[in-house]
Coordinates of C-alpha atoms in Angstrom, one line a residue:
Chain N
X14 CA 54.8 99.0 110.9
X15 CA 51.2 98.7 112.6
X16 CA 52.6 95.9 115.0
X17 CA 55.0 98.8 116.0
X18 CA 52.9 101.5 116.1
X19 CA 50.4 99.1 118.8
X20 CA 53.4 98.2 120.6
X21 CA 54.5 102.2 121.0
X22 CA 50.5 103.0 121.9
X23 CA 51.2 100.3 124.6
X24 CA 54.1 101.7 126.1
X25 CA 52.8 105.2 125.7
X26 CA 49.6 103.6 127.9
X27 CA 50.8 101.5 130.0
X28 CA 50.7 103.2 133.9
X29 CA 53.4 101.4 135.0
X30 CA 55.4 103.4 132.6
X31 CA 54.2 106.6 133.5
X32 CA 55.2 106.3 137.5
X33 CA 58.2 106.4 139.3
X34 CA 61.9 108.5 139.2
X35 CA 62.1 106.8 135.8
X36 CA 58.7 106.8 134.9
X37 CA 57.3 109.3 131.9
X38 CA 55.8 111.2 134.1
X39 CA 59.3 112.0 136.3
X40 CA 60.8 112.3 132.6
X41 CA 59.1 114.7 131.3
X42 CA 59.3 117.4 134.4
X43 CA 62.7 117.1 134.5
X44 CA 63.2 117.4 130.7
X45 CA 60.9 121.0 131.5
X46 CA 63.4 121.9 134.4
X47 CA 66.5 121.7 131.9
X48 CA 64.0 123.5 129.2
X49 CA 62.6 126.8 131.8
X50 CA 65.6 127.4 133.6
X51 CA 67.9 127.4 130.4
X52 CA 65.3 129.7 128.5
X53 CA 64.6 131.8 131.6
X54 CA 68.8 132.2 131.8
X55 CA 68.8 132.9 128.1
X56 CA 66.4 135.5 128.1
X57 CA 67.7 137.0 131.6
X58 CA 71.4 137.2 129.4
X59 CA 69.8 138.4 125.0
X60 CA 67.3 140.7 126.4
X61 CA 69.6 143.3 127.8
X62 CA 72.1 142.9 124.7
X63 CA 69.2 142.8 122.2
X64 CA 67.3 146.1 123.6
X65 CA 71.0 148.5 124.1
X66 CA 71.9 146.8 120.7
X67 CA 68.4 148.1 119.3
X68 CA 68.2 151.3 120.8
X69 CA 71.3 152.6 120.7
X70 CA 71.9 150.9 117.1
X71 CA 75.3 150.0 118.4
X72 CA 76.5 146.9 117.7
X73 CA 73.8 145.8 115.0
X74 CA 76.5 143.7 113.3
X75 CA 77.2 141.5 116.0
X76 CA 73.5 141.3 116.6
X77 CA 73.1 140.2 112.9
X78 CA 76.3 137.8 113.1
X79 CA 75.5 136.4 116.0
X80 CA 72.1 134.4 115.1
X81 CA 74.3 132.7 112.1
X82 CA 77.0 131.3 114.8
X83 CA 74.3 130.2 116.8
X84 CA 72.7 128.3 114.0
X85 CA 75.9 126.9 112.9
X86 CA 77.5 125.9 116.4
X87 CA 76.8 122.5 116.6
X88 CA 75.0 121.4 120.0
X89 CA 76.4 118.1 120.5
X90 CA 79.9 119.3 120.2
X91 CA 79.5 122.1 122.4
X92 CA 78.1 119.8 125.1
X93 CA 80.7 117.1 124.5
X94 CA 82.9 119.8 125.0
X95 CA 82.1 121.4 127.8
X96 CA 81.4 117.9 129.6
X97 CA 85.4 116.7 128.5
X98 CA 86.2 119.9 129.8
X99 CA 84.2 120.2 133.1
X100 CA 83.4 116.6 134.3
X101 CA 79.9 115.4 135.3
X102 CA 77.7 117.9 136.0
X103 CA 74.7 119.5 134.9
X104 CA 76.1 122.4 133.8
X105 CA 77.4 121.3 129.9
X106 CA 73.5 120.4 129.3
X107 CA 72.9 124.2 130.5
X108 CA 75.7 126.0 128.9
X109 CA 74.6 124.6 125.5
X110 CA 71.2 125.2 126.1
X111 CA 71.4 128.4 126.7
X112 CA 74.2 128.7 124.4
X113 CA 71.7 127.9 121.8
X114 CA 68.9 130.3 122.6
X115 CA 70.9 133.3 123.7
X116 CA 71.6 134.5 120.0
X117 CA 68.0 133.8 118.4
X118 CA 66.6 136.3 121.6
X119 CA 69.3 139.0 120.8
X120 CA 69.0 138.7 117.0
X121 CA 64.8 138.8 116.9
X122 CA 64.8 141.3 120.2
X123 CA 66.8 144.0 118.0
X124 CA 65.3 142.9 114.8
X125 CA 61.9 143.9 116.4
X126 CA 64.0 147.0 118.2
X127 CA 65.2 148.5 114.5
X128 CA 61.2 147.5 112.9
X129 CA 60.0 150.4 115.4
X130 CA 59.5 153.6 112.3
X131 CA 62.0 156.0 113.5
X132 CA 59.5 158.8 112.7
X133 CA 57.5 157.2 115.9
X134 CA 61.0 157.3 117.9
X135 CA 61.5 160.9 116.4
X136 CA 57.6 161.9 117.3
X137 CA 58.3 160.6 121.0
X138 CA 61.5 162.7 121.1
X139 CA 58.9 165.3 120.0
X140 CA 57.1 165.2 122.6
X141 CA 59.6 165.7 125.2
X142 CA 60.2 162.0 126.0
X143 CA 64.1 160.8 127.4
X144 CA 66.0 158.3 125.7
X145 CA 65.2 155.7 128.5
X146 CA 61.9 156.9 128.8
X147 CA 61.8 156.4 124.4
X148 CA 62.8 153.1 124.9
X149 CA 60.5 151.6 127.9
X150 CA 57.4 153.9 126.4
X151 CA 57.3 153.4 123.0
X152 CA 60.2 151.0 121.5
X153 CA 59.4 147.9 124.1
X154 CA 55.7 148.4 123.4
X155 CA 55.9 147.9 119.7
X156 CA 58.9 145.4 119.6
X157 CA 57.1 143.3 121.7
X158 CA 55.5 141.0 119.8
X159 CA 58.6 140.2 117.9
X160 CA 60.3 139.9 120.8
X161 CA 57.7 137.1 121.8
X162 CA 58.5 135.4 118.7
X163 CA 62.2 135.1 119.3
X164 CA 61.7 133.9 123.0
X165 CA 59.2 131.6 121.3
X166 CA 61.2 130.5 119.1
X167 CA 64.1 129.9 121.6
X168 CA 61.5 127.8 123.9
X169 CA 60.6 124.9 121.2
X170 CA 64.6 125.0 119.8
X171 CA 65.4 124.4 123.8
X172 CA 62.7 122.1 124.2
X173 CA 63.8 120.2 121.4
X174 CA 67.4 120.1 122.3
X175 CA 67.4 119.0 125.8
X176 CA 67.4 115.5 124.9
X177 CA 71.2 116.1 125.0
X178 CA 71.1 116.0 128.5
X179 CA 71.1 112.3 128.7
X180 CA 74.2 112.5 126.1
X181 CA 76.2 113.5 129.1
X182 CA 74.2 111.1 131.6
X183 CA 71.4 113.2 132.9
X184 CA 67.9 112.6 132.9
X185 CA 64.9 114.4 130.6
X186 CA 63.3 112.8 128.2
X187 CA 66.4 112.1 125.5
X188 CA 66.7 109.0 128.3
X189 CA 64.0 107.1 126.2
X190 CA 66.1 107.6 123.3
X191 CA 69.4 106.9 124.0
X192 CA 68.7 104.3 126.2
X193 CA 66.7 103.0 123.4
X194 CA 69.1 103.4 120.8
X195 CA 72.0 101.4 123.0
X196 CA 69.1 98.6 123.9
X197 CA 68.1 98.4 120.2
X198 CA 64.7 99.0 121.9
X199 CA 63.6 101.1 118.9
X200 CA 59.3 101.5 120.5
X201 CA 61.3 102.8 123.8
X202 CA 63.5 105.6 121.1
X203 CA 60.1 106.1 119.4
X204 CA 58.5 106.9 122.8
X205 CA 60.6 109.1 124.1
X206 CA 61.4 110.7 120.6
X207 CA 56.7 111.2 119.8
X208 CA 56.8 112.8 124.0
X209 CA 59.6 115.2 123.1
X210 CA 57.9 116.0 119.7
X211 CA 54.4 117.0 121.3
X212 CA 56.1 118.5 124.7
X213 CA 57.9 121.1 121.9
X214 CA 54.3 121.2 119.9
X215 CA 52.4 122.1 123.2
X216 CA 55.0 124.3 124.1
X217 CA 54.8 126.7 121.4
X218 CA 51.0 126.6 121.4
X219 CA 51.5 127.8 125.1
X220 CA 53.6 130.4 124.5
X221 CA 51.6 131.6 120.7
X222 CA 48.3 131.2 123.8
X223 CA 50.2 133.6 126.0
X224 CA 51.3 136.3 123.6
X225 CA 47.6 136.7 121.7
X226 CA 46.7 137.2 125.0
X227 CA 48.8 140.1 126.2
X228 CA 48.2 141.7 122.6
X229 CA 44.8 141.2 122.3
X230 CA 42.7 144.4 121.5
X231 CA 46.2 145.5 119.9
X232 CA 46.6 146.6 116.1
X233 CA 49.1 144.2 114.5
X234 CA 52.3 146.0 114.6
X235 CA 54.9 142.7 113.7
X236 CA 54.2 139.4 113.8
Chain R
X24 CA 91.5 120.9 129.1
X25 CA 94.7 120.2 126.8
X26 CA 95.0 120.0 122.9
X27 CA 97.0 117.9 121.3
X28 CA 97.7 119.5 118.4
X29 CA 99.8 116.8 116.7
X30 CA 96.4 115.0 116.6
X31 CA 95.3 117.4 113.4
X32 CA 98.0 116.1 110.9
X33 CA 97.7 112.8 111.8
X34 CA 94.2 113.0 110.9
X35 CA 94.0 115.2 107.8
X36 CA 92.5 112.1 105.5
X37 CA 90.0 111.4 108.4
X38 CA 88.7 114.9 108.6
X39 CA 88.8 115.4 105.1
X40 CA 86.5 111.9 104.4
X41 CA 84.2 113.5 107.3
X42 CA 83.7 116.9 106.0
X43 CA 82.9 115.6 102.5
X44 CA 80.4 113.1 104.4
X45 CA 78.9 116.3 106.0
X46 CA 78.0 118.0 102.8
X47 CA 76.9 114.5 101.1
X48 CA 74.4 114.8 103.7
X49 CA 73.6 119.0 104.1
X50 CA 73.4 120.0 100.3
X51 CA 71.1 117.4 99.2
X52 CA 68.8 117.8 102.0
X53 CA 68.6 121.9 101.2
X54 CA 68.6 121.4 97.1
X55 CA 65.8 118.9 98.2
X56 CA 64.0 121.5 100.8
X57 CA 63.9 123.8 97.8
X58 CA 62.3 121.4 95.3
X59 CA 59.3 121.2 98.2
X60 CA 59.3 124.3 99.5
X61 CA 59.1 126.3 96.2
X62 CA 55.8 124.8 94.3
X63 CA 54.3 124.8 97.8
X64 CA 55.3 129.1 98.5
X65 CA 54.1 129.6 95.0
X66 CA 51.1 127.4 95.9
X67 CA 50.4 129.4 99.6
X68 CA 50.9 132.6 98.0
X69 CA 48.5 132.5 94.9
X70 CA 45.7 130.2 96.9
X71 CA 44.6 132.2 99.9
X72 CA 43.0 129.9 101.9
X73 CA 45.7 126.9 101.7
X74 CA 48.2 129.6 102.9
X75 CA 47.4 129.2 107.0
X76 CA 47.8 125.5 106.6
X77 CA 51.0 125.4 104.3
X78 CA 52.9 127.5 106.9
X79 CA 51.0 126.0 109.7
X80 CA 52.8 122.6 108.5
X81 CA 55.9 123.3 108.0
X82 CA 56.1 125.2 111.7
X83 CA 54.8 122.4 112.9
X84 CA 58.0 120.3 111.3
X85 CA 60.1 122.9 112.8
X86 CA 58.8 122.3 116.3
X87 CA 59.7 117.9 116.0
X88 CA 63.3 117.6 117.8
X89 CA 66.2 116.8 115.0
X90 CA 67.0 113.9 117.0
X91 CA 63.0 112.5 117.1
X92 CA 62.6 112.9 113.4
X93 CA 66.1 110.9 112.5
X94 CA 64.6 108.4 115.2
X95 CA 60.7 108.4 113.7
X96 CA 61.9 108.1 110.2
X97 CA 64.2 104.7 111.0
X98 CA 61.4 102.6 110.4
X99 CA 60.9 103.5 107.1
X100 CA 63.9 104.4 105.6
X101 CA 66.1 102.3 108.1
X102 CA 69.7 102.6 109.2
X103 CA 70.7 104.8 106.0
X104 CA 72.1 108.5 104.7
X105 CA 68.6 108.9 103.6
X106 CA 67.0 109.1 107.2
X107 CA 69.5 112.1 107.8
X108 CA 68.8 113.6 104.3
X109 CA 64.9 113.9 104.6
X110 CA 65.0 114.5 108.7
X111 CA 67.1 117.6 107.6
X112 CA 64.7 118.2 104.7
X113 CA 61.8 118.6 106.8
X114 CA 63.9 121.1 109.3
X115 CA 64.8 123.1 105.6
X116 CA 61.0 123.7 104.9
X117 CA 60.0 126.0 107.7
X118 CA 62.2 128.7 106.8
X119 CA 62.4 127.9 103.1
X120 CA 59.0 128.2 102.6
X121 CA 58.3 131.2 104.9
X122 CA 60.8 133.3 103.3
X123 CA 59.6 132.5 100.1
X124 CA 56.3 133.4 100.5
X125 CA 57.7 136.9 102.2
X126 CA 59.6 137.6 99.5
X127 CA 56.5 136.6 97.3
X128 CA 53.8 138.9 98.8
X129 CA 56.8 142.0 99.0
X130 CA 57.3 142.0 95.2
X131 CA 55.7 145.3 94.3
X132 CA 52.1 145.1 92.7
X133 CA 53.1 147.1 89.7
X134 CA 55.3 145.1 88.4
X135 CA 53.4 142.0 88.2
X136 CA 50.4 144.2 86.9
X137 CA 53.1 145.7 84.2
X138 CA 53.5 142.3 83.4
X139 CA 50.2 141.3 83.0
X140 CA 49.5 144.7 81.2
X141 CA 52.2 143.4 78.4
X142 CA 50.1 139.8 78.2
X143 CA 52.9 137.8 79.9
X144 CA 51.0 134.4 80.4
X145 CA 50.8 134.0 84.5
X146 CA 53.6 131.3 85.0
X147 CA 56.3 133.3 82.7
X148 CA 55.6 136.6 85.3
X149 CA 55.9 134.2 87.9
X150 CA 59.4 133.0 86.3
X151 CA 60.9 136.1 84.8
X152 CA 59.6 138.6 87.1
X153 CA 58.0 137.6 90.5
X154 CA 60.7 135.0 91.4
X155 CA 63.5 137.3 90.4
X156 CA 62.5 140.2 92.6
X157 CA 61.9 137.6 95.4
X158 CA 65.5 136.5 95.4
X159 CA 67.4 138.5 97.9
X160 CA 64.4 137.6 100.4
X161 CA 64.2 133.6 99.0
X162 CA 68.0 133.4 99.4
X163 CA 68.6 134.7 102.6
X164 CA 66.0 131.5 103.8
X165 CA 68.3 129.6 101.7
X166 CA 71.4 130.7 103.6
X167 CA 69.8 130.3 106.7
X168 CA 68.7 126.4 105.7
X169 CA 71.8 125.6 104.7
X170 CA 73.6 126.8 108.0
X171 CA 71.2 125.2 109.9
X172 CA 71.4 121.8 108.1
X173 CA 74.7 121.6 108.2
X174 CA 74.9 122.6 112.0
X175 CA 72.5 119.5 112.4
X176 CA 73.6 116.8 110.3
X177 CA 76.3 115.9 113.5
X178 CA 73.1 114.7 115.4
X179 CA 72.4 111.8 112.4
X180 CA 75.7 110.5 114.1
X181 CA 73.5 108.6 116.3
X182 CA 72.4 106.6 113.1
X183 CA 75.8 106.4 112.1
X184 CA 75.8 109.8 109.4
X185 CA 76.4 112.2 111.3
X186 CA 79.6 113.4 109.2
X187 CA 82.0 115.3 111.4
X188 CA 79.7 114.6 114.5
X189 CA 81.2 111.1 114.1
X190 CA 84.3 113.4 115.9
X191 CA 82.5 114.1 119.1
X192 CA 81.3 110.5 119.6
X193 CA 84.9 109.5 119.4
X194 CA 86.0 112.5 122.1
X195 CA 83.3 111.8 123.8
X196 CA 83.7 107.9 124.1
X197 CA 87.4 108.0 124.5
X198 CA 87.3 111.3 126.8
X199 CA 89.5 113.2 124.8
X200 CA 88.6 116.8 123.6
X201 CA 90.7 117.5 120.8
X202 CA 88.8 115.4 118.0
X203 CA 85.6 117.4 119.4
X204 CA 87.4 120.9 119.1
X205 CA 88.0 119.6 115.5
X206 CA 84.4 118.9 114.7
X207 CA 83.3 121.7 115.9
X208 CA 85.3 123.8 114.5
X209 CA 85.3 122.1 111.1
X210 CA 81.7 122.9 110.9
X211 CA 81.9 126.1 111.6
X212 CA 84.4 126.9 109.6
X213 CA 82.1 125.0 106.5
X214 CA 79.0 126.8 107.7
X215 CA 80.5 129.9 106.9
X216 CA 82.0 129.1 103.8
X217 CA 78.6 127.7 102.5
X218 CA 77.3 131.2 103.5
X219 CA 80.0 133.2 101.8
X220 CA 79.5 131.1 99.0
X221 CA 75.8 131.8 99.2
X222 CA 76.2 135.4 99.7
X223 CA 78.5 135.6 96.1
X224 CA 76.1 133.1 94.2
X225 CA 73.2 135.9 95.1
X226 CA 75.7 138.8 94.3
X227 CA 75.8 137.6 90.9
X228 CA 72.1 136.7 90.4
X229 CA 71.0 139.8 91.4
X230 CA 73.2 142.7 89.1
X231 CA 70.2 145.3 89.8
X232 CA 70.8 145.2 93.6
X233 CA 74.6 146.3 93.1
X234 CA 75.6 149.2 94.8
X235 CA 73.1 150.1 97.0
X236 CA 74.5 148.7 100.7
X237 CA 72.1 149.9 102.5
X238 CA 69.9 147.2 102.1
X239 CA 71.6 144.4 103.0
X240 CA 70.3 145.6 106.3
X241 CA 66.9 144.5 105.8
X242 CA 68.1 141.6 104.1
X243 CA 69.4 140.6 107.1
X244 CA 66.6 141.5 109.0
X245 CA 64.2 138.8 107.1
X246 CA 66.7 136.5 107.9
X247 CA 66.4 136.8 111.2

């Protein structure tokens, strides 16, 4: 156990390991390119749904139903799927990506949508506000921070996930690991396995960083 | 993409064998999740200041990729069923313990003061009253846990338990979709039976909640 946990510090160390197009360091952007762009996609696709869902109150079912799917569709398959189906490309690793965060945006975007106290929404209404006006002025504001949580939530489930991408022969950081795993090189599947770990730790930190920072001064609403 | 559909007969026994493998693996890790996650709610919710760390520590969990955990675990539990059990454990005890705790703190203070007021010793309230009125909240992390889990268990097919995942390797190996469409669908299909099941199992734990529709809304909404 201590032999291999030296052995892992030395290939974590070691700067030959860190350089080059199959070095840590190439690793671990690309396994951020496959993580930004899918969460960027996902949220480009849930927000829309999950704000009309909220504020029209339309659809709240298939908001609800939607986030238990998503939990229960299994990655791997839908990624072995899409790969049998579409050849090699990059595009199964983006599909189930985003596959897998679109449904935890829309579910926490219009749980944080219907937390809003309609007697606010009603007070707006009051006042002389429009629907749209309702919704960009007063129900985005407070839904925000839950919002936040779903997108962070998304991120590290993403961040997590795209090890997949070398399932289907890409690069990222799940490299280490399979690679590993078919070498019986089991410091190499540690590596790779600790550097997706603390690249989904230090993502979430970022993100938590970012959203105290747009709500600081800001009575807490929703976590 | 074609389906061979004559492929699903042949291999009724196999899918059978592989679903039961899948809940061998699932069930034990969320009845397990429970056993941690409930001394340790009770624990975050009573004892202020261990409350930031105990959920602190289980997002934390949360945050380790399935695949890394199965992975960081082989050297001490090795090539076996109980690598996938206690990856999946540790995935259970973020939303196990979170829920609980929520549906700890939302118990109204009235009734645990009633229950004091009647000289109910602190660990009977916490049985007969407390956790009762925590249900719906507590179970709908339990539904939750257990849909999750037994979405993931097809990543331990890299260490060889991955129950119906053992279906996309073979697709995937032989580059043939149909024993993939199986597995996926296969778990889906047991992901919502599990939560049906759930759903029922709550129902009849909980006869004072009967009736009143409405608030399966906000049930769901912790859920989420």
């Amino acid at each position: 156990m201590l032999e291999l946990l030296k052995n892992l510090l030395s290939w974590l160390t070691s700067p030959a390991q860190w350089s080059g197009p199959e070095g840590i360091a190439a690793r671990v952007l690309e396994h951020l390119e496959y993580s930004v762009l899918a969460t960027l996609a996902a949220a480009v696709i849930a927000l829309p749904i999950g704000l009309l869902i909220g504020h029209t109150g339309r659809g709240a079912f298939l908001a609800v139903n939607l986030s238990s799917f998503g939990r229960a569709l299994p990655t791997v398959g839908l990624v072995t799927l899409v790969f049998l189906a579409g050849g090699l490309s990059v595009w199964p690793v983006y599909v189930s990506l985003v596959a897998l965060a679109v449904p935890v945006i829309i579910t926490n975007t219009y749980a944080g949508m219907a937390a809003v106290d309609p007697e606010v929404k009603d007070a707006a209404k009051g006042v002389g506000l429009r629907g749209r006006q309702v919704l960009w002025q007063v129900e985005l504001p407070l839904a925000l921070p839950l919002i936040m949580t779903g997108v962070r939530l998304a991120t590290v489930q993403v961040v997590a996930t795209a090890t997949i991408a070398a399932y289907v022969s890409f690069g990222g950081l799940g490299r280490y690991v399979f690679d590993g795993l078919a070498q019986r090189d089991l410091v190499q599947v540690l590596g790779g396995a600790a550097l997706v770990a603390v690249l989904a730790v230090a993502a979430d930190l970022a993100l938590g960083g970012l959203t105290r920072l747009l709500f600081r001064g800001r009575p807490a609403t929703a976590r | 993409m074609t389906v061979e559909w004559g492929w699903f007969p042949d291999h009724a026994d196999q899918m059978a064998r592989l679903t039961a493998d899948h809940l061998a693996t699932a069930v034990p890790a969320v009845l397990l999740g429970l056993l941690i996650a409930l001394p340790l709610a009770v624990l975050a919710h009573r004892v202020r200041p261990l409350r930031g760390f105990i959920l602190g520590a289980s997002n934390i969990l949360y945050t380790i990729p399935s695949l890394a955990f199965f992975v960081l675990l082989l050297p001490v539990t090795g090539l076996t069923r109980t690598t996938a059990i206690v990856g999946l454990t540790a995935y259970t005890l973020v939303v196990l313990v979170r829920n609980t705790v929520e549906g700890l703190d939302a118990v109204p203070v009235k009734a645990r003061e009633a229950s004091k007021a009647m000289g109910t010793k602190p660990l009977r309230t916490l049985l007969t009253v407390e956790l009762p009125l925590a249900l719906p909240v507590i179970m709908a992390g339990i539904r939750v846990a257990t849909v999750m889990s037994i979405s993931l268990v097809s990543v331990a097919s890299y260490i060889g338990y991955g129950g119906l995942g053992q279906l996309f390797t073979d697709g995937f190996q032989r580059n043939f979709p149909t024993p993939v469409i199986a597995g996926v669908a296969l778990t889906l299909l047991l992901a919502l039976v599990a939560d049906a099941l759930l759903v029922t199992v709550q129902w009849l734990c909980t006869p004072w909640r009967r009736g009143t529709p409405r608030q399966r809304t906000s049930l769901w909404r912790k859920a989420a």
